[in-house]
Amino acid sequence: MPDLFSQIPPVAMPEVIPSELPHQRFRLGEWVRWFQVPNGDYGRVIGVIYAQQASCIATGLHYLVLLDERSPSHEICTCDFAFEEDIEPLDNSSLERLQGNHV
């Protein structure tokens, strides 16, 4: 199995951290999918951080998602950060359809 930490996208600490952080919409272990991405990647939330993405100025909550082994991008990326507004929860019936079996 590849080293997961070497595949985590870069983030940086924001210059100013607010006194109150936003409430998390997604819980650790929750199944989510990217709904604005044509290939339909999905996986489980394995972490959440308040940071600034290194590749663009986007400060806020970032969810670390471990892609399911059947997710389209899994072969090239086993985990990825997601912005809260780019993902949505997966219900059991949608997850079963994506995985082709019963959870």
PDB file of C-alpha atoms in Angstrom:
ATOM      1  CA  MET A   1       0.000   0.000   0.000  1.00  0.00           C
ATOM      2  CA  PRO A   2       1.393   3.436  -0.913  1.00  0.00           C
ATOM      3  CA  ASP A   3       2.346   5.914   1.804  1.00  0.00           C
ATOM      4  CA  LEU A   4      -0.819   8.011   2.240  1.00  0.00           C
ATOM      5  CA  PHE A   5       1.002  10.975   3.781  1.00  0.00           C
ATOM      6  CA  SER A   6       3.159  11.446   0.701  1.00  0.00           C
ATOM      7  CA  GLN A   7      -0.012  11.841  -1.382  1.00  0.00           C
ATOM      8  CA  ILE A   8      -1.749  14.496   0.745  1.00  0.00           C
ATOM      9  CA  PRO A   9      -2.001  17.787  -1.167  1.00  0.00           C
ATOM     10  CA  PRO A  10      -0.109  20.759   0.308  1.00  0.00           C
ATOM     11  CA  VAL A  11      -1.770  23.281   2.613  1.00  0.00           C
ATOM     12  CA  ALA A  12      -0.396  26.224   4.568  1.00  0.00           C
ATOM     13  CA  MET A  13      -1.354  27.961   7.788  1.00  0.00           C
ATOM     14  CA  PRO A  14      -3.383  31.127   7.154  1.00  0.00           C
ATOM     15  CA  GLU A  15      -1.872  34.438   8.254  1.00  0.00           C
ATOM     16  CA  VAL A  16      -4.821  35.138  10.575  1.00  0.00           C
ATOM     17  CA  ILE A  17      -6.680  32.415  12.441  1.00  0.00           C
ATOM     18  CA  PRO A  18     -10.123  33.543  13.656  1.00  0.00           C
ATOM     19  CA  SER A  19     -11.030  33.287  17.333  1.00  0.00           C
ATOM     20  CA  GLU A  20     -13.959  31.011  16.402  1.00  0.00           C
ATOM     21  CA  LEU A  21     -13.635  28.373  13.703  1.00  0.00           C
ATOM     22  CA  PRO A  22     -16.583  27.482  11.462  1.00  0.00           C
ATOM     23  CA  HIS A  23     -18.680  24.449  12.409  1.00  0.00           C
ATOM     24  CA  GLN A  24     -17.919  21.290  10.451  1.00  0.00           C
ATOM     25  CA  ARG A  25     -20.631  20.111   8.096  1.00  0.00           C
ATOM     26  CA  PHE A  26     -19.112  16.639   7.627  1.00  0.00           C
ATOM     27  CA  ARG A  27     -18.028  14.174  10.319  1.00  0.00           C
ATOM     28  CA  LEU A  28     -14.966  11.940  10.343  1.00  0.00           C
ATOM     29  CA  GLY A  29     -15.847   8.629   8.684  1.00  0.00           C
ATOM     30  CA  GLU A  30     -18.742  10.088   6.699  1.00  0.00           C
ATOM     31  CA  TRP A  31     -19.068   9.064   3.036  1.00  0.00           C
ATOM     32  CA  VAL A  32     -19.041  12.026   0.633  1.00  0.00           C
ATOM     33  CA  ARG A  33     -18.817  12.665  -3.089  1.00  0.00           C
ATOM     34  CA  TRP A  34     -17.690  15.584  -5.221  1.00  0.00           C
ATOM     35  CA  PHE A  35     -20.883  16.722  -6.939  1.00  0.00           C
ATOM     36  CA  GLN A  36     -19.333  19.301  -9.280  1.00  0.00           C
ATOM     37  CA  VAL A  37     -16.714  16.923 -10.691  1.00  0.00           C
ATOM     38  CA  PRO A  38     -17.730  15.006 -13.835  1.00  0.00           C
ATOM     39  CA  ASN A  39     -15.955  11.758 -12.896  1.00  0.00           C
ATOM     40  CA  GLY A  40     -17.855  11.402  -9.587  1.00  0.00           C
ATOM     41  CA  ASP A  41     -15.036  10.728  -7.116  1.00  0.00           C
ATOM     42  CA  TYR A  42     -16.148   9.647  -3.650  1.00  0.00           C
ATOM     43  CA  GLY A  43     -14.712   8.440  -0.359  1.00  0.00           C
ATOM     44  CA  ARG A  44     -14.654   8.868   3.415  1.00  0.00           C
ATOM     45  CA  VAL A  45     -13.699  11.938   5.402  1.00  0.00           C
ATOM     46  CA  ILE A  46     -10.530  11.066   7.358  1.00  0.00           C
ATOM     47  CA  GLY A  47      -9.513  14.533   8.501  1.00  0.00           C
ATOM     48  CA  VAL A  48     -10.473  18.182   8.652  1.00  0.00           C
ATOM     49  CA  ILE A  49      -8.208  21.191   9.018  1.00  0.00           C
ATOM     50  CA  TYR A  50      -8.536  24.950   9.011  1.00  0.00           C
ATOM     51  CA  ALA A  51      -5.886  26.090   6.571  1.00  0.00           C
ATOM     52  CA  GLN A  52      -5.050  27.970   3.432  1.00  0.00           C
ATOM     53  CA  GLN A  53      -4.604  25.886   0.312  1.00  0.00           C
ATOM     54  CA  ALA A  54      -1.098  26.325  -1.041  1.00  0.00           C
ATOM     55  CA  SER A  55      -2.077  26.418  -4.725  1.00  0.00           C
ATOM     56  CA  CYS A  56      -4.651  29.227  -4.328  1.00  0.00           C
ATOM     57  CA  ILE A  57      -5.936  31.596  -1.666  1.00  0.00           C
ATOM     58  CA  ALA A  58      -8.793  29.609  -0.147  1.00  0.00           C
ATOM     59  CA  THR A  59      -8.850  29.868   3.627  1.00  0.00           C
ATOM     60  CA  GLY A  60     -11.301  27.765   5.622  1.00  0.00           C
ATOM     61  CA  LEU A  61     -12.202  24.194   6.439  1.00  0.00           C
ATOM     62  CA  HIS A  62     -10.626  21.582   4.205  1.00  0.00           C
ATOM     63  CA  TYR A  63     -11.767  17.956   4.422  1.00  0.00           C
ATOM     64  CA  LEU A  64      -9.256  15.207   3.740  1.00  0.00           C
ATOM     65  CA  VAL A  65     -11.091  12.468   1.837  1.00  0.00           C
ATOM     66  CA  LEU A  66      -9.701   8.959   1.402  1.00  0.00           C
ATOM     67  CA  LEU A  67     -10.974   7.899  -2.017  1.00  0.00           C
ATOM     68  CA  ASP A  68     -12.768   4.575  -2.234  1.00  0.00           C
ATOM     69  CA  GLU A  69     -10.801   1.950  -4.178  1.00  0.00           C
ATOM     70  CA  ARG A  70     -13.562   2.028  -6.841  1.00  0.00           C
ATOM     71  CA  SER A  71     -13.535   5.813  -7.153  1.00  0.00           C
ATOM     72  CA  PRO A  72     -12.458   6.894 -10.672  1.00  0.00           C
ATOM     73  CA  SER A  73      -9.319   8.779  -9.559  1.00  0.00           C
ATOM     74  CA  HIS A  74      -8.151   6.240  -6.972  1.00  0.00           C
ATOM     75  CA  GLU A  75      -5.364   4.863  -9.192  1.00  0.00           C
ATOM     76  CA  ILE A  76      -3.657   8.265  -9.416  1.00  0.00           C
ATOM     77  CA  CYS A  77      -4.708   9.775  -6.065  1.00  0.00           C
ATOM     78  CA  THR A  78      -5.743   7.872  -2.946  1.00  0.00           C
ATOM     79  CA  CYS A  79      -6.747  10.963  -0.954  1.00  0.00           C
ATOM     80  CA  ASP A  80      -7.549  14.590  -1.653  1.00  0.00           C
ATOM     81  CA  PHE A  81      -8.640  17.738   0.145  1.00  0.00           C
ATOM     82  CA  ALA A  82     -12.149  19.010  -0.562  1.00  0.00           C
ATOM     83  CA  PHE A  83     -13.775  22.337   0.117  1.00  0.00           C
ATOM     84  CA  GLU A  84     -17.045  22.057   2.020  1.00  0.00           C
ATOM     85  CA  GLU A  85     -19.029  23.598  -0.860  1.00  0.00           C
ATOM     86  CA  ASP A  86     -17.691  20.999  -3.348  1.00  0.00           C
ATOM     87  CA  ILE A  87     -18.823  17.808  -1.600  1.00  0.00           C
ATOM     88  CA  GLU A  88     -22.073  16.341  -0.371  1.00  0.00           C
ATOM     89  CA  PRO A  89     -22.961  13.378   1.844  1.00  0.00           C
ATOM     90  CA  LEU A  90     -23.611  10.001   0.239  1.00  0.00           C
ATOM     91  CA  ASP A  91     -26.634   8.072   1.478  1.00  0.00           C
ATOM     92  CA  ASN A  92     -26.478   4.269   1.754  1.00  0.00           C
ATOM     93  CA  SER A  93     -28.407   3.584  -1.467  1.00  0.00           C
ATOM     94  CA  SER A  94     -26.109   5.878  -3.506  1.00  0.00           C
ATOM     95  CA  LEU A  95     -23.035   4.312  -1.914  1.00  0.00           C
ATOM     96  CA  GLU A  96     -24.292   0.788  -2.688  1.00  0.00           C
ATOM     97  CA  ARG A  97     -24.923   1.769  -6.309  1.00  0.00           C
ATOM     98  CA  LEU A  98     -21.409   3.223  -6.648  1.00  0.00           C
ATOM     99  CA  GLN A  99     -19.739   0.239  -5.022  1.00  0.00           C
ATOM    100  CA  GLY A 100     -21.894  -2.320  -6.781  1.00  0.00           C
ATOM    101  CA  ASN A 101     -22.627  -4.235  -3.572  1.00  0.00           C
ATOM    102  CA  HIS A 102     -24.201  -3.871  -0.153  1.00  0.00           C
ATOM    103  CA  VAL A 103     -22.498  -1.838   2.570  1.00  0.00           C
TER     104      VAL A 103
END
